[in-house]
Short mmCIF file of C-alpha atoms in Angstrom, two decimals:
data_model
loop_
_atom_site.label_atom_id
_atom_site.label_comp_id
_atom_site.label_asym_id
_atom_site.label_seq_id
_atom_site.Cartn_x
_atom_site.Cartn_y
_atom_site.Cartn_z
CA MET K 1151 6.57 78.15 137.71
CA ARG K 1152 5.24 75.03 135.59
CA ARG K 1153 5.79 71.78 135.67
CA LEU K 1154 5.57 69.35 133.13
CA LEU K 1155 5.75 65.82 132.64
CA LEU K 1156 5.00 64.68 129.05
CA GLY K 1157 5.16 61.28 127.93
CA SER K 1158 5.78 59.76 124.60
CA GLY K 1159 4.31 56.35 125.44
CA GLY K 1160 5.14 52.55 124.47
CA TYR K 1161 5.71 51.81 127.68
CA ARG K 1162 5.65 48.48 127.20
CA GLU K 1163 8.91 47.32 128.07
CA PRO K 1164 10.46 47.41 131.37
CA GLU K 1165 13.27 49.80 131.28
CA ARG K 1166 11.34 52.16 130.04
CA ARG K 1167 8.28 51.75 132.32
CA GLU K 1168 11.46 52.19 135.32
CA LEU K 1169 12.31 55.42 133.61
CA LEU K 1170 9.11 57.12 133.69
CA PHE K 1171 7.68 55.74 136.92
CA GLY K 1172 11.09 57.58 138.39
CA ALA K 1173 9.97 60.24 137.01
CA MET K 1174 6.82 60.22 138.12
CA ARG K 1175 8.37 60.19 141.41
CA GLU K 1176 10.13 63.02 141.50
CA HIS K 1177 8.09 65.14 139.25
CA PHE K 1178 4.79 64.54 141.49
CA ALA K 1179 6.68 64.43 144.66
CA GLY K 1180 5.22 65.63 147.51
CA VAL K 1181 0.88 64.95 145.94
CA GLU K 1182 -0.76 62.52 148.04
CA ARG K 1183 -3.21 62.20 144.90
CA ILE K 1184 -3.51 62.71 141.10
CA LEU K 1185 -6.64 63.43 139.67
CA PHE K 1186 -6.76 61.05 136.29
CA VAL K 1187 -8.21 62.87 133.02
CA PRO K 1188 -9.42 59.31 130.79
CA TYR K 1189 -11.52 61.00 128.27
CA ALA K 1190 -9.08 60.08 125.59
CA VAL K 1191 -11.41 56.20 125.71
CA ALA K 1192 -14.59 55.97 125.86
CA ASP K 1193 -14.57 53.44 128.74
CA HIS K 1194 -13.34 55.78 131.80
CA ASP K 1195 -14.16 53.14 134.22
CA ALA K 1196 -11.75 50.40 132.98
CA VAL K 1197 -9.09 52.47 131.71
CA VAL K 1198 -8.67 53.47 135.37
CA SER K 1199 -8.33 50.45 136.58
CA ALA K 1200 -6.22 49.45 134.33
CA MET K 1201 -3.84 52.32 134.84
CA ALA K 1202 -3.91 51.35 138.64
CA GLU K 1203 -3.76 47.26 138.34
CA LYS K 1204 -0.56 47.62 136.03
CA GLY K 1205 1.52 49.84 138.09
CA PHE K 1206 0.83 53.34 136.26
CA GLY K 1207 0.21 55.51 139.04
CA ALA K 1208 4.10 55.27 140.22
CA GLY K 1209 2.68 54.17 143.67
CA PHE K 1210 -0.16 57.63 143.57
CA PRO K 1211 -3.63 56.56 143.68
CA LEU K 1212 -5.52 57.60 140.58
CA ASP K 1213 -8.48 59.71 140.88
CA GLY K 1214 -10.76 59.31 137.80
CA LEU K 1215 -12.17 62.75 136.69
CA HIS K 1216 -15.18 61.24 135.26
CA ARG K 1217 -15.95 60.22 138.41
CA ALA K 1218 -16.49 64.38 139.52
CA THR K 1219 -20.22 66.13 139.54
CA ASP K 1220 -18.43 68.94 139.05
CA PRO K 1221 -15.27 68.40 136.47
CA VAL K 1222 -14.03 72.53 136.69
CA ALA K 1223 -14.47 72.08 140.48
CA ALA K 1224 -12.31 69.29 140.80
CA VAL K 1225 -9.70 70.38 138.72
CA GLU K 1226 -9.53 73.46 140.30
CA GLN K 1227 -8.93 71.05 144.12
CA ALA K 1228 -6.55 68.78 142.65
CA GLU K 1229 -2.94 68.66 143.86
CA ALA K 1230 -1.64 67.44 140.11
CA ILE K 1231 -2.76 66.50 137.30
CA TYR K 1232 -2.61 63.60 134.70
CA VAL K 1233 -3.86 63.14 131.41
CA GLY K 1234 -3.74 59.70 129.72
CA GLY K 1235 -3.81 58.36 126.17
CA GLY K 1236 -5.80 57.05 123.62
CA ASN K 1237 -7.96 59.31 120.74
CA THR K 1238 -6.35 62.76 120.72
CA PHE K 1239 -9.61 64.12 119.29
CA LEU K 1240 -11.97 62.49 121.41
CA LEU K 1241 -10.41 63.81 124.68
CA VAL K 1242 -9.98 67.42 122.98
CA ASP K 1243 -13.94 66.86 122.31
CA HIS K 1244 -14.70 65.95 125.95
CA LEU K 1245 -11.95 68.85 127.42
CA GLN K 1246 -14.03 71.12 125.32
CA ARG K 1247 -17.25 70.36 126.23
CA LEU K 1248 -16.36 70.02 129.27
CA GLY K 1249 -15.04 73.86 129.22
CA LEU K 1250 -11.90 72.31 131.11
CA LEU K 1251 -9.53 74.05 128.87
CA GLU K 1252 -8.97 77.10 130.87
CA PRO K 1253 -9.42 75.77 134.43
CA ILE K 1254 -6.59 73.31 133.59
CA ARG K 1255 -4.43 76.59 132.09
CA ARG K 1256 -4.78 78.46 135.09
CA ARG K 1257 -3.71 75.57 137.31
CA VAL K 1258 -0.44 74.82 135.27
CA ALA K 1259 0.43 78.57 134.81
CA GLY K 1260 -0.19 78.64 138.85
CA GLY K 1261 2.29 76.04 139.43
CA MET K 1262 0.38 72.53 140.06
CA PRO K 1263 2.33 69.36 137.84
CA TYR K 1264 0.81 68.16 135.02
CA MET K 1265 1.90 64.83 133.12
CA GLY K 1266 0.29 63.41 130.31
CA VAL K 1267 0.82 60.96 128.28
CA SER K 1268 0.35 60.03 123.68
CA ALA K 1269 -2.39 62.27 123.36
CA GLY K 1270 -2.13 64.08 126.63
CA SER K 1271 1.25 65.15 125.74
CA ASN K 1272 -0.75 66.49 122.49
CA VAL K 1273 -3.51 68.46 123.90
CA ALA K 1274 -0.41 70.44 126.35
CA CYS K 1275 0.50 71.77 123.11
CA PRO K 1276 -0.83 74.27 121.12
CA THR K 1277 -3.12 72.77 119.04
CA LEU K 1278 -3.85 68.73 117.94
CA CYS K 1279 -2.60 69.32 114.72
CA THR K 1280 0.79 66.88 115.15
CA THR K 1281 -1.22 63.58 116.57
CA ASN K 1282 -0.90 60.92 114.97
CA ASP K 1283 -4.41 60.21 116.26
CA MET K 1284 -7.74 59.00 113.61
CA PRO K 1285 -9.94 62.41 113.67
CA ILE K 1286 -13.37 59.70 114.87
CA VAL K 1287 -15.30 63.33 116.46
CA GLN K 1288 -15.35 66.12 115.25
CA PRO K 1289 -14.17 69.22 118.33
CA ALA K 1290 -15.51 72.08 117.97
CA SER K 1291 -11.60 73.40 117.10
CA HIS K 1292 -8.18 72.50 117.06
CA GLU K 1293 -6.92 74.33 119.97
CA THR K 1294 -5.90 72.29 122.74
CA LEU K 1295 -3.80 73.56 126.16
CA GLY K 1296 -1.45 75.20 125.11
CA LEU K 1297 1.03 74.85 127.90
CA VAL K 1298 4.47 74.60 125.85
CA ASP K 1299 4.27 77.19 122.78
CA PHE K 1300 5.75 74.08 121.06
CA GLN K 1301 4.21 70.92 119.09
CA ILE K 1302 4.76 67.25 120.14
CA ASN K 1303 4.77 64.31 117.61
CA PRO K 1304 4.37 61.52 120.26
CA HIS K 1305 5.11 57.68 119.54
CA TYR K 1306 7.36 59.57 116.48
CA PHE K 1307 9.58 56.51 114.51
CA ALA K 1308 12.30 57.94 111.55
CA GLY K 1309 11.41 56.29 108.00
CA GLN K 1310 9.29 54.04 106.59
CA VAL K 1311 7.80 51.39 108.67
CA LEU K 1312 7.66 47.80 108.03
CA VAL K 1313 3.93 45.73 108.00
CA ARG K 1314 3.24 42.30 108.56
CA ASP K 1315 1.53 40.22 105.60
CA GLY K 1316 1.10 36.45 107.08
CA ASP K 1317 4.96 35.79 107.74
CA GLU K 1318 6.62 38.01 105.29
CA LEU K 1319 7.74 41.86 106.48
CA GLN K 1320 6.12 44.45 103.45
CA GLU K 1321 7.97 48.09 102.65
CA HIS K 1322 4.90 50.28 103.66
CA PHE K 1323 4.20 53.35 101.28
CA GLY K 1324 2.24 55.95 103.25
CA GLU K 1325 3.83 58.81 104.74
CA THR K 1326 6.46 58.47 107.17
CA ARG K 1327 6.35 61.19 109.92
CA ASP K 1328 8.90 63.52 108.40
CA ASP K 1329 6.42 63.90 105.57
CA ARG K 1330 3.44 63.97 107.74
CA ILE K 1331 5.17 67.49 110.20
CA ALA K 1332 7.04 68.76 106.34
CA GLU K 1333 3.23 68.37 105.68
CA TYR K 1334 2.00 70.97 108.92
CA HIS K 1335 4.86 73.12 108.24
CA GLN K 1336 3.92 74.13 105.13
CA TRP K 1337 1.21 75.61 106.98
CA ASN K 1338 1.97 76.34 110.59
CA GLU K 1339 5.11 77.63 112.18
CA ARG K 1340 5.40 76.34 115.33
CA PRO K 1341 8.35 73.63 116.10
CA VAL K 1342 7.09 70.74 116.34
CA VAL K 1343 9.94 67.57 118.90
CA GLY K 1344 9.63 64.21 117.20
CA LEU K 1345 9.04 61.83 121.10
CA TRP K 1346 10.64 58.21 120.48
CA GLU K 1347 8.15 55.76 122.23
CA GLY K 1348 9.76 55.62 125.45
CA THR K 1349 10.73 59.29 125.90
CA HIS K 1350 10.08 62.10 128.22
CA LEU K 1351 10.42 65.76 128.50
CA VAL K 1352 10.59 67.35 131.64
CA VAL K 1353 9.70 71.04 131.73
CA ARG K 1354 10.47 73.11 134.44
CA GLY K 1355 9.57 77.01 134.03
CA GLU K 1356 11.46 77.98 131.06
CA SER K 1357 13.76 75.22 130.64
CA VAL K 1358 12.55 71.80 128.89
CA GLU K 1359 14.59 68.65 129.06
CA LEU K 1360 14.58 65.52 127.09
CA PHE K 1361 14.99 62.24 129.15
CA GLY K 1362 14.97 58.42 127.76
CA GLY K 1363 16.13 58.85 124.08
CA PRO K 1364 16.39 60.64 121.21
CA ALA K 1365 13.98 62.81 120.11
CA ARG K 1366 13.73 64.88 116.59
CA LEU K 1367 13.02 68.75 116.44
CA PHE K 1368 11.98 70.11 113.14
CA ARG K 1369 11.40 74.05 112.63
CA PRO K 1370 9.79 74.99 109.16
CA GLY K 1371 12.96 76.31 106.84
CA ARG K 1372 15.67 74.35 108.41
CA ARG K 1373 16.77 70.71 108.66
CA ALA K 1374 15.69 68.55 111.00
CA LEU K 1375 17.84 68.33 114.07
CA ASP K 1376 18.42 64.88 115.89
CA VAL K 1377 18.69 65.62 119.85
CA ALA K 1378 20.06 63.95 122.78
CA PRO K 1379 19.68 63.76 126.38
CA GLY K 1380 21.42 66.66 128.12
CA ASP K 1381 21.24 68.42 124.82
CA ALA K 1382 20.24 72.17 125.10
CA LEU K 1383 17.15 71.24 123.51
CA THR K 1384 15.56 74.68 125.60
CA ASP K 1385 17.62 76.65 123.07
CA ALA K 1386 16.79 74.52 120.10
CA LEU K 1387 13.31 75.27 120.54
CA GLY K 1388 13.58 79.18 121.46
CA ALA K 1389 11.83 78.82 124.41
CA MET Q 1276 -25.64 55.42 87.50
CA ARG Q 1277 -22.72 55.97 89.83
CA ARG Q 1278 -19.41 55.11 88.43
CA LEU Q 1279 -16.42 55.10 90.84
CA LEU Q 1280 -12.47 53.84 90.79
CA LEU Q 1281 -11.06 54.24 94.83
CA GLY Q 1282 -7.57 53.38 95.37
CA SER Q 1283 -6.00 52.26 98.06
CA GLY Q 1284 -2.66 53.76 97.37
CA GLY Q 1285 1.45 52.51 97.75
CA TYR Q 1286 1.34 52.26 93.68
CA ARG Q 1287 5.14 51.98 94.18
CA GLU Q 1288 5.84 48.67 92.40
CA PRO Q 1289 5.68 48.01 88.80
CA GLU Q 1290 2.94 45.15 89.21
CA ARG Q 1291 0.22 48.01 91.17
CA ARG Q 1292 1.59 50.22 88.97
CA GLU Q 1293 -0.07 48.22 86.19
CA LEU Q 1294 -3.52 47.03 87.38
CA LEU Q 1295 -4.42 50.80 88.25
CA PHE Q 1296 -3.71 51.68 85.22
CA GLY Q 1297 -5.50 48.63 83.83
CA ALA Q 1298 -8.13 49.41 85.86
CA MET Q 1299 -8.08 53.42 84.89
CA ARG Q 1300 -8.18 52.78 80.75
CA GLU Q 1301 -11.65 50.62 81.71
CA HIS Q 1302 -12.97 53.50 84.09
CA PHE Q 1303 -12.50 56.39 81.88
CA ALA Q 1304 -13.06 54.16 78.12
CA GLY Q 1305 -14.12 57.13 75.98
CA VAL Q 1306 -12.94 59.91 77.87
CA GLU Q 1307 -10.85 62.33 76.19
CA ARG Q 1308 -9.16 64.67 79.28
CA ILE Q 1309 -9.55 64.04 83.46
CA LEU Q 1310 -9.62 66.76 85.11
CA PHE Q 1311 -6.89 66.62 88.07
CA VAL Q 1312 -7.78 67.49 92.10
CA PRO Q 1313 -4.00 68.73 93.12
CA TYR Q 1314 -5.97 69.83 96.85
CA ALA Q 1315 -4.43 67.17 99.16
CA VAL Q 1316 -0.78 68.47 98.51
CA ALA Q 1317 0.08 72.21 98.77
CA ASP Q 1318 2.14 72.84 95.57
CA HIS Q 1319 -0.04 71.93 92.40
CA ASP Q 1320 1.90 72.87 89.34
CA ALA Q 1321 4.33 70.23 91.06
CA VAL Q 1322 1.99 67.71 91.36
CA VAL Q 1323 0.21 67.60 88.29
CA SER Q 1324 3.40 67.65 86.34
CA ALA Q 1325 4.42 64.85 88.53
CA MET Q 1326 2.10 63.06 87.83
CA ALA Q 1327 2.60 63.52 84.23
CA GLU Q 1328 6.52 62.68 84.31
CA LYS Q 1329 5.35 59.20 85.67
CA GLY Q 1330 2.53 58.17 84.12
CA PHE Q 1331 -0.06 58.68 86.55
CA GLY Q 1332 -2.98 59.21 83.96
CA ALA Q 1333 -1.94 55.81 82.40
CA GLY Q 1334 -2.60 57.84 78.97
CA PHE Q 1335 -5.24 60.55 79.86
CA PRO Q 1336 -4.19 64.14 80.11
CA LEU Q 1337 -4.45 65.47 83.21
CA ASP Q 1338 -6.25 68.89 83.77
CA GLY Q 1339 -5.52 70.30 87.19
CA LEU Q 1340 -8.35 72.06 88.65
CA HIS Q 1341 -6.02 74.71 90.07
CA ARG Q 1342 -5.87 76.72 87.07
CA ALA Q 1343 -9.69 76.54 86.17
CA THR Q 1344 -10.72 80.74 86.62
CA ASP Q 1345 -14.19 79.22 87.81
CA PRO Q 1346 -13.20 75.60 89.60
CA VAL Q 1347 -17.05 74.92 89.82
CA ALA Q 1348 -17.90 75.66 86.25
CA ALA Q 1349 -14.56 73.25 85.57
CA VAL Q 1350 -16.57 70.48 87.71
CA GLU Q 1351 -19.34 71.11 86.05
CA GLN Q 1352 -18.10 70.81 82.40
CA ALA Q 1353 -15.52 67.80 83.29
CA GLU Q 1354 -15.54 64.50 81.57
CA ALA Q 1355 -14.29 63.19 84.39
CA ILE Q 1356 -12.80 63.85 87.86
CA TYR Q 1357 -9.49 62.08 89.72
CA VAL Q 1358 -8.34 63.62 92.82
CA GLY Q 1359 -5.17 62.61 93.84
CA GLY Q 1360 -3.30 62.05 97.31
CA GLY Q 1361 -1.74 64.10 100.08
CA ASN Q 1362 -3.34 65.12 103.00
CA THR Q 1363 -7.06 64.55 103.82
CA PHE Q 1364 -7.17 67.38 105.82
CA LEU Q 1365 -5.63 70.13 103.52
CA LEU Q 1366 -8.00 68.35 100.34
CA VAL Q 1367 -11.30 68.75 102.80
CA ASP Q 1368 -10.71 72.04 103.24
CA HIS Q 1369 -10.23 73.18 100.05
CA LEU Q 1370 -12.90 71.33 98.59
CA GLN Q 1371 -15.47 73.22 101.05
CA ARG Q 1372 -14.16 76.69 100.86
CA LEU Q 1373 -14.36 76.25 96.93
CA GLY Q 1374 -17.96 74.95 97.20
CA LEU Q 1375 -17.30 72.12 95.11
CA LEU Q 1376 -18.37 69.32 97.03
CA GLU Q 1377 -22.31 69.73 95.93
CA PRO Q 1378 -21.11 70.05 92.36
CA ILE Q 1379 -18.58 66.57 92.10
CA ARG Q 1380 -22.15 65.29 94.19
CA ARG Q 1381 -24.04 66.29 91.49
CA ARG Q 1382 -21.99 65.25 88.43
CA VAL Q 1383 -20.89 61.95 89.80
CA ALA Q 1384 -24.73 61.13 90.54
CA GLY Q 1385 -25.51 62.36 87.03
CA GLY Q 1386 -23.00 58.85 86.03
CA MET Q 1387 -19.48 61.07 85.54
CA PRO Q 1388 -16.64 59.20 86.00
CA TYR Q 1389 -15.18 59.46 89.23
CA MET Q 1390 -11.57 58.37 90.62
CA GLY Q 1391 -9.84 58.33 94.00
CA VAL Q 1392 -6.06 57.94 95.15
CA SER Q 1393 -5.79 57.56 98.93
CA ALA Q 1394 -7.16 61.32 100.20
CA GLY Q 1395 -9.60 61.06 97.48
CA SER Q 1396 -10.58 57.53 97.98
CA ASN Q 1397 -11.74 59.37 101.54
CA VAL Q 1398 -13.27 62.47 100.31
CA ALA Q 1399 -15.66 60.22 98.62
CA CYS Q 1400 -16.63 58.38 101.65
CA PRO Q 1401 -19.78 60.34 104.35
CA THR Q 1402 -17.08 61.50 106.21
CA LEU Q 1403 -13.06 62.15 106.91
CA CYS Q 1404 -12.83 60.19 110.41
CA THR Q 1405 -11.25 57.09 108.63
CA THR Q 1406 -8.10 59.06 107.37
CA ASN Q 1407 -4.58 58.12 108.22
CA ASP Q 1408 -3.38 61.48 107.59
CA MET Q 1409 -2.26 64.80 110.15
CA PRO Q 1410 -4.73 67.02 111.25
CA ILE Q 1411 -2.24 69.81 109.53
CA VAL Q 1412 -5.45 72.37 109.28
CA GLN Q 1413 -8.48 72.56 110.63
CA PRO Q 1414 -11.60 71.99 107.60
CA ALA Q 1415 -14.95 73.56 108.64
CA SER Q 1416 -16.48 70.00 109.11
CA HIS Q 1417 -15.54 66.14 108.54
CA GLU Q 1418 -18.15 65.70 106.23
CA THR Q 1419 -16.92 64.90 102.80
CA LEU Q 1420 -18.44 63.82 99.57
CA GLY Q 1421 -20.46 61.05 100.40
CA LEU Q 1422 -19.85 59.18 96.93
CA VAL Q 1423 -20.65 55.99 99.10
CA ASP Q 1424 -22.27 55.29 102.11
CA PHE Q 1425 -19.24 53.51 103.89
CA GLN Q 1426 -15.98 54.84 104.94
CA ILE Q 1427 -12.68 53.72 103.19
CA ASN Q 1428 -9.04 53.35 105.39
CA PRO Q 1429 -6.52 53.88 102.80
CA HIS Q 1430 -2.81 52.41 103.28
CA TYR Q 1431 -4.44 49.73 105.19
CA PHE Q 1432 -2.38 46.88 107.23
CA ALA Q 1433 -2.94 43.95 110.29
CA GLY Q 1434 -0.98 44.57 113.35
CA GLN Q 1435 1.75 46.22 114.85
CA VAL Q 1436 4.45 47.65 112.67
CA LEU Q 1437 8.02 47.70 112.45
CA VAL Q 1438 10.30 51.50 112.65
CA ARG Q 1439 13.83 50.99 111.63
CA ASP Q 1440 16.35 52.51 114.70
CA GLY Q 1441 19.42 52.68 113.23
CA ASP Q 1442 20.55 49.23 111.69
CA GLU Q 1443 17.80 47.37 113.96
CA LEU Q 1444 13.75 46.32 113.68
CA GLN Q 1445 12.12 47.89 116.47
CA GLU Q 1446 8.38 46.77 117.33
CA HIS Q 1447 6.41 49.94 117.25
CA PHE Q 1448 3.59 50.36 120.37
CA GLY Q 1449 1.95 53.19 118.91
CA GLU Q 1450 -2.33 51.66 118.00
CA THR Q 1451 -3.09 49.52 115.15
CA ARG Q 1452 -5.07 49.99 112.71
CA ASP Q 1453 -7.30 48.02 113.76
CA ASP Q 1454 -7.56 49.73 117.30
CA ARG Q 1455 -8.59 52.80 115.58
CA ILE Q 1456 -11.01 51.30 113.47
CA ALA Q 1457 -12.64 50.40 116.59
CA GLU Q 1458 -12.43 53.38 117.99
CA TYR Q 1459 -14.14 55.05 115.49
CA HIS Q 1460 -16.53 52.14 115.88
CA GLN Q 1461 -17.22 53.10 119.82
CA TRP Q 1462 -18.64 56.48 118.17
CA ASN Q 1463 -19.85 56.24 114.16
CA GLU Q 1464 -21.57 53.47 112.47
CA ARG Q 1465 -20.76 53.16 109.44
CA PRO Q 1466 -18.92 50.59 107.56
CA VAL Q 1467 -14.84 50.33 107.16
CA VAL Q 1468 -13.42 48.93 104.60
CA GLY Q 1469 -9.38 48.38 105.43
CA LEU Q 1470 -8.42 48.80 101.39
CA TRP Q 1471 -4.37 47.46 101.26
CA GLU Q 1472 -1.96 49.13 99.64
CA GLY Q 1473 -1.74 48.19 95.61
CA THR Q 1474 -5.36 47.51 96.04
CA HIS Q 1475 -8.95 49.37 94.29
CA LEU Q 1476 -12.90 49.41 94.66
CA VAL Q 1477 -14.90 49.29 91.39
CA VAL Q 1478 -17.84 51.06 92.36
CA ARG Q 1479 -20.47 50.76 89.20
CA GLY Q 1480 -24.52 51.41 90.74
CA GLU Q 1481 -24.98 49.88 93.97
CA SER Q 1482 -22.17 47.11 92.99
CA VAL Q 1483 -18.56 47.30 94.45
CA GLU Q 1484 -16.21 45.05 94.13
CA LEU Q 1485 -12.39 44.47 95.05
CA PHE Q 1486 -9.44 44.59 92.86
CA GLY Q 1487 -5.50 44.23 93.49
CA GLY Q 1488 -5.78 41.74 96.53
CA PRO Q 1489 -7.46 41.64 100.60
CA ALA Q 1490 -9.35 44.17 101.98
CA ARG Q 1491 -10.63 43.63 105.91
CA LEU Q 1492 -14.26 44.72 106.49
CA PHE Q 1493 -15.14 46.30 109.97
CA ARG Q 1494 -18.56 46.97 111.25
CA PRO Q 1495 -19.92 47.82 114.78
CA GLY Q 1496 -20.24 44.96 116.88
CA ARG Q 1497 -19.49 42.06 114.57
CA ARG Q 1498 -15.49 40.32 114.33
CA ALA Q 1499 -13.66 42.04 110.99
CA LEU Q 1500 -13.88 39.55 107.66
CA ASP Q 1501 -11.07 39.52 105.25
CA VAL Q 1502 -12.42 39.34 101.73
CA ALA Q 1503 -10.22 38.68 98.35
CA PRO Q 1504 -11.20 39.83 95.00
CA GLY Q 1505 -14.09 37.99 93.75
CA ASP Q 1506 -15.78 37.90 97.16
CA ALA Q 1507 -19.40 39.60 97.47
CA LEU Q 1508 -18.50 42.93 98.94
CA THR Q 1509 -21.55 44.35 97.94
CA ASP Q 1510 -23.71 42.50 99.97
CA ALA Q 1511 -21.46 42.53 103.03
CA LEU Q 1512 -21.56 46.39 102.86
CA GLY Q 1513 -25.07 46.25 102.47
CA ALA Q 1514 -24.96 48.47 99.99
#
C-alpha cells in the first residue's frame, strides 16, 4: 500500500510546523532513519544541516542521499524517503540523471513511506507541469515520479498578489495561480490540487486526505472546487 | 542595426499604457502593418481581436501570424513583428515546431523592428530560463531567439508577496524573484534584468535603455543593482 505525506511548504509559522511534525511522527512511525533527497538545492550539505538544526526531521535523523556512493542502492535500502523543497527543475534533472525515478517508484509501490515538501510534492505527481519554479536548468523531460495520478500546485493562493514598492502595497498584474492552472488544463487533463501553504495531503493506498487548511481542486471543464479537511477528496479526485 | 522594444507587462493602468503606446509609435514609425505572434495563448483569434479592441496596436493594424498559410514566409515578408504575452512554454513550443526561431533572428539582425511583451520579451533572450510561467507543455529545448545576450525577468517585483485570504492579507512564503534569480545564477552566467511591471527596454544596436520605472540588474557573484531610467544600463550589461 502506498504511503505518502505531501506538504505544500511555507512552514515558517510554529503552528504549521507542529502540525507537519505530528503528521511526520505518524507517517514515519517505526522508522529509524530517513533518507533525505537534497537535490532541489545546489548546496546539499548545507540543506541537510539546516534541516537538522531547524528540527525539520521531527525527531528522525536525516541522511543526505548525496553522501551515498551508490544513490540507487541507498534508495533500495532506505526505510523511508523525504524529498525536500527548492527548485523543481533542478530536482528533476538530478533524479533523472541519477536514474532514481524507477527505484523510488518501486520502493513506494512496495510500501516505503514517502514524504515530499513543495518541489518534493511536485515530483510525486506524474509531471512537473504544475510547479511554480523557474526553469533554471533543463531536465530531459517533464516526467516525474507519478506516485499519485493527479497534479499538485504547492504554495497555492487565490487571486492577485500584492507586492511592496517601498512602503506602499501595489497590485501585481501577472497571471494568478487560477489563470496558470486554467492554461495547464487547455493542454492537459489531470486534476490539479492547489495546496495552500501550511497544508498537506496524506495518501494511504487509494485514500487521499487533506490536513491543515483548505485546498482548491481544479478539473478540466468544471468549476474549481474548494475543499476543507475532512471533505471527500478521494472521490473528487477520482483516485 | 537591431531594434527591439521589450515590455515587462502589467499594462492595465492608463498611464502605463500611454507610455507603451508612445514607445510603439516611435518604434514602429514608418511601418504600415505589424505581424502579431499570438502563440503564447491557446485562442489565437480571440487574442488578436482583444488586442485590437483594447487599442493595444497603438494605431497599427495587427495581423495574426496564425492566419498565414506559410508562417515562415509571413515572417520573411513582415515589416515588423510583435510577440504577445501569455505562457512562455507554449510560445516557445510553437516557435520551435513552426521553425520560426531562425527566420525571426535573421529579420531582426537585418533591422526589422521587434516588439515583445512579457512572454514575448522572455523569448527575445537566449533562453526561457527566467520566465515566471508554468511549464504546461514541454518545448524541445529552453533555447529561444537570443536577440539580446542577457535574460529578462518580466513582471519583476522585490521581496515577498502578500496574498488575500478572505478579507485578510497573508504573508506568502514561496521563493521571491530574487531567490529564484539567485538560483538561476548558481547554474548560469548571463545577466538578468528584473523589469518591474509597466516598464520597458528599448534596444538600438548595442544600446539598451530603460523606460517607465526602475529595474533590478542581477549578475553572478555581484550585488543586485537597482537602475533607473537614464542610467547606463548598456555598460552594466556589458552589451
